[in-house]
């Protein structure tokens, strides 16, 4: 029997779980091999040292609330998960719509708002680019808007002329009055 | 108050007392019931029976998980999770093994996964050593061997031991804890971890060799 095999069997040997023949072989090897004897002693002390772990206890009061904690965690685990809609509302810090009827009410409100907005747009008097249009219910809205726009500009708009004469940069404008030099500029704090 | 109301009140009182008495009897029944009966009742929908299973095994499971993590909070969380997991899947428990073996497997596997993910809290929060250690023959013998060579405190031994255990890989640590600390057989460990007995023996041998090197000054 070699050293490795003996070392592997040492525990079973100590517990008397080996067959007579194998135990005899281990015993014989131990009497002959000093390395394995040292290993056996150290192994024995390691077992004794591990006894310290057996006596580590959290104290009796530690488990007093264990069952209560179990019930609390179980309630959280088994609680129904919020729907995607509710999660979205939570993320947006909105109150989720709790029932279907509330949902319908909101949808109806949104529809009414859209209709009002549509009618409001239709009744706006657009600036006169050509002839005055009489907006009636018989006209379709896209056509009304298209015809209300000016057909083609006949002359350059005033704003475009101002833009052409404007200085290109801020410093261009300053150059007319003060020199744009950081060296000569006096700093006032 | 009419006679009828008085009679009704008395009847309600008696019914209430009877219900309380039945509940108390039920509690005693459950406390004395074996695991199989409790599991069957839980599977039939009596969730109060599960409380008795929790009370019965919480400390043993905690000890195993704590020795693997060396941390109070981790051990507590993992044992709670194991009980919750077992409760949620108890309907599928076929009672081919004992309830303890089953939940032990759940707890050990969860702990191993937890350790593999490296989510352990880095600090040790070691449990106290109970006073019975002074009468433990193993410990007395060790102290008589170590103390003449150098002064050793119990807390020092405890810390060095835990540091050495944490240096082992998770599977090796699990095997050492289950065999050398908890006293499980190779066969039970093999069942709990889901490997062969040969693997358990081999891991145990390797882990002990490593531990001998790490704790050489006390051996």
PDB file of C-alpha atoms in Angstrom, chain A residues 4 7-9 11-12 15 17 39 42-58 62-67 69-71 73-74 77-78, chain B residues 50-51 55 58-59 62 66-67 72 76-77 79-80 84 87-88 127-130 133 136 138 141-142 145 157-158 161-162 165 180-181 201 205 208 212 215 219:
ATOM      1  CA  UNK A   4      -1.436   8.318  -0.923  1.00  0.00           C
ATOM      2  CA  UNK A   7      -3.653   8.847   3.690  1.00  0.00           C
ATOM      3  CA  UNK A   8      -6.969   8.522   1.887  1.00  0.00           C
ATOM      4  CA  UNK A   9      -8.018   5.658   4.100  1.00  0.00           C
ATOM      5  CA  UNK A  11     -10.353   8.449   8.357  1.00  0.00           C
ATOM      6  CA  UNK A  12     -12.130   5.231   7.646  1.00  0.00           C
ATOM      7  CA  UNK A  15     -13.636   5.065  12.405  1.00  0.00           C
ATOM      8  CA  UNK A  17     -14.989   1.234   8.682  1.00  0.00           C
ATOM      9  CA  UNK A  39       0.293  13.007   8.682  1.00  0.00           C
ATOM     10  CA  UNK A  42      -1.757  16.187  12.209  1.00  0.00           C
ATOM     11  CA  UNK A  43      -4.980  14.890  10.785  1.00  0.00           C
ATOM     12  CA  UNK A  44      -6.128  13.965  14.245  1.00  0.00           C
ATOM     13  CA  UNK A  45      -5.354  17.466  15.585  1.00  0.00           C
ATOM     14  CA  UNK A  46      -7.112  19.061  12.653  1.00  0.00           C
ATOM     15  CA  UNK A  47     -10.209  17.128  13.668  1.00  0.00           C
ATOM     16  CA  UNK A  48      -9.825  18.453  17.193  1.00  0.00           C
ATOM     17  CA  UNK A  49      -9.405  21.965  15.910  1.00  0.00           C
ATOM     18  CA  UNK A  50     -12.546  21.680  13.841  1.00  0.00           C
ATOM     19  CA  UNK A  51     -14.370  20.927  17.098  1.00  0.00           C
ATOM     20  CA  UNK A  52     -14.249  24.688  17.689  1.00  0.00           C
ATOM     21  CA  UNK A  53     -16.597  25.136  14.735  1.00  0.00           C
ATOM     22  CA  UNK A  54     -19.097  22.750  16.256  1.00  0.00           C
ATOM     23  CA  UNK A  55     -19.470  25.053  19.227  1.00  0.00           C
ATOM     24  CA  UNK A  56     -20.100  28.246  17.279  1.00  0.00           C
ATOM     25  CA  UNK A  57     -23.726  29.121  17.951  1.00  0.00           C
ATOM     26  CA  UNK A  58     -25.598  32.367  17.437  1.00  0.00           C
ATOM     27  CA  UNK A  62     -31.168  34.711  17.606  1.00  0.00           C
ATOM     28  CA  UNK A  63     -33.979  32.493  16.325  1.00  0.00           C
ATOM     29  CA  UNK A  64     -36.789  34.147  18.284  1.00  0.00           C
ATOM     30  CA  UNK A  65     -38.064  36.074  15.312  1.00  0.00           C
ATOM     31  CA  UNK A  66     -37.076  33.575  12.648  1.00  0.00           C
ATOM     32  CA  UNK A  67     -40.600  32.353  11.970  1.00  0.00           C
ATOM     33  CA  UNK A  69     -39.303  36.878   9.407  1.00  0.00           C
ATOM     34  CA  UNK A  70     -40.096  33.817   7.331  1.00  0.00           C
ATOM     35  CA  UNK A  71     -43.771  34.803   7.118  1.00  0.00           C
ATOM     36  CA  UNK A  73     -40.566  37.271   3.398  1.00  0.00           C
ATOM     37  CA  UNK A  74     -43.049  34.690   2.168  1.00  0.00           C
ATOM     38  CA  UNK A  77     -42.498  36.616  -2.384  1.00  0.00           C
ATOM     39  CA  UNK A  78     -46.044  35.453  -3.001  1.00  0.00           C
TER      40      UNK A  78
ATOM     41  CA  UNK B  50     -45.063  24.191   7.687  1.00  0.00           C
ATOM     42  CA  UNK B  51     -44.309  26.430  10.669  1.00  0.00           C
ATOM     43  CA  UNK B  55     -39.074  25.522  13.781  1.00  0.00           C
ATOM     44  CA  UNK B  58     -33.993  26.177  11.256  1.00  0.00           C
ATOM     45  CA  UNK B  59     -31.049  25.785  13.636  1.00  0.00           C
ATOM     46  CA  UNK B  62     -28.432  27.633   9.861  1.00  0.00           C
ATOM     47  CA  UNK B  66     -23.157  29.520   8.605  1.00  0.00           C
ATOM     48  CA  UNK B  67     -20.096  27.224   8.631  1.00  0.00           C
ATOM     49  CA  UNK B  72     -24.576  35.748  10.194  1.00  0.00           C
ATOM     50  CA  UNK B  76     -29.858  33.891   7.821  1.00  0.00           C
ATOM     51  CA  UNK B  77     -30.815  35.075   4.311  1.00  0.00           C
ATOM     52  CA  UNK B  79     -31.781  29.656   5.210  1.00  0.00           C
ATOM     53  CA  UNK B  80     -34.861  31.854   4.869  1.00  0.00           C
ATOM     54  CA  UNK B  84     -39.366  29.789   1.093  1.00  0.00           C
ATOM     55  CA  UNK B  87     -42.598  25.935   0.669  1.00  0.00           C
ATOM     56  CA  UNK B  88     -43.298  27.143  -2.849  1.00  0.00           C
ATOM     57  CA  UNK B 127     -21.011  33.357  16.197  1.00  0.00           C
ATOM     58  CA  UNK B 128     -20.160  33.033  19.850  1.00  0.00           C
ATOM     59  CA  UNK B 129     -18.593  29.869  21.155  1.00  0.00           C
ATOM     60  CA  UNK B 130     -20.892  28.100  23.566  1.00  0.00           C
ATOM     61  CA  UNK B 133     -16.630  23.618  24.436  1.00  0.00           C
ATOM     62  CA  UNK B 136     -15.446  18.810  24.633  1.00  0.00           C
ATOM     63  CA  UNK B 138     -11.416  16.987  21.381  1.00  0.00           C
ATOM     64  CA  UNK B 141      -6.895  17.548  24.141  1.00  0.00           C
ATOM     65  CA  UNK B 142      -5.987  20.060  21.446  1.00  0.00           C
ATOM     66  CA  UNK B 145      -1.124  20.047  23.071  1.00  0.00           C
ATOM     67  CA  UNK B 157      -8.287  29.786  17.083  1.00  0.00           C
ATOM     68  CA  UNK B 158     -11.790  30.535  15.887  1.00  0.00           C
ATOM     69  CA  UNK B 161      -9.992  28.344  11.520  1.00  0.00           C
ATOM     70  CA  UNK B 162     -12.544  30.430   9.688  1.00  0.00           C
ATOM     71  CA  UNK B 165     -11.934  27.453   5.711  1.00  0.00           C
ATOM     72  CA  UNK B 180     -15.869  17.127   9.862  1.00  0.00           C
ATOM     73  CA  UNK B 181     -18.132  19.701  11.508  1.00  0.00           C
ATOM     74  CA  UNK B 201     -13.632  11.286  -0.490  1.00  0.00           C
ATOM     75  CA  UNK B 205      -8.641  14.408   1.208  1.00  0.00           C
ATOM     76  CA  UNK B 208      -7.682  18.382   4.610  1.00  0.00           C
ATOM     77  CA  UNK B 212      -3.078  21.162   7.359  1.00  0.00           C
ATOM     78  CA  UNK B 215      -3.148  25.704  10.159  1.00  0.00           C
ATOM     79  CA  UNK B 219      -1.110  21.087  14.516  1.00  0.00           C
TER      80      UNK B 219
END
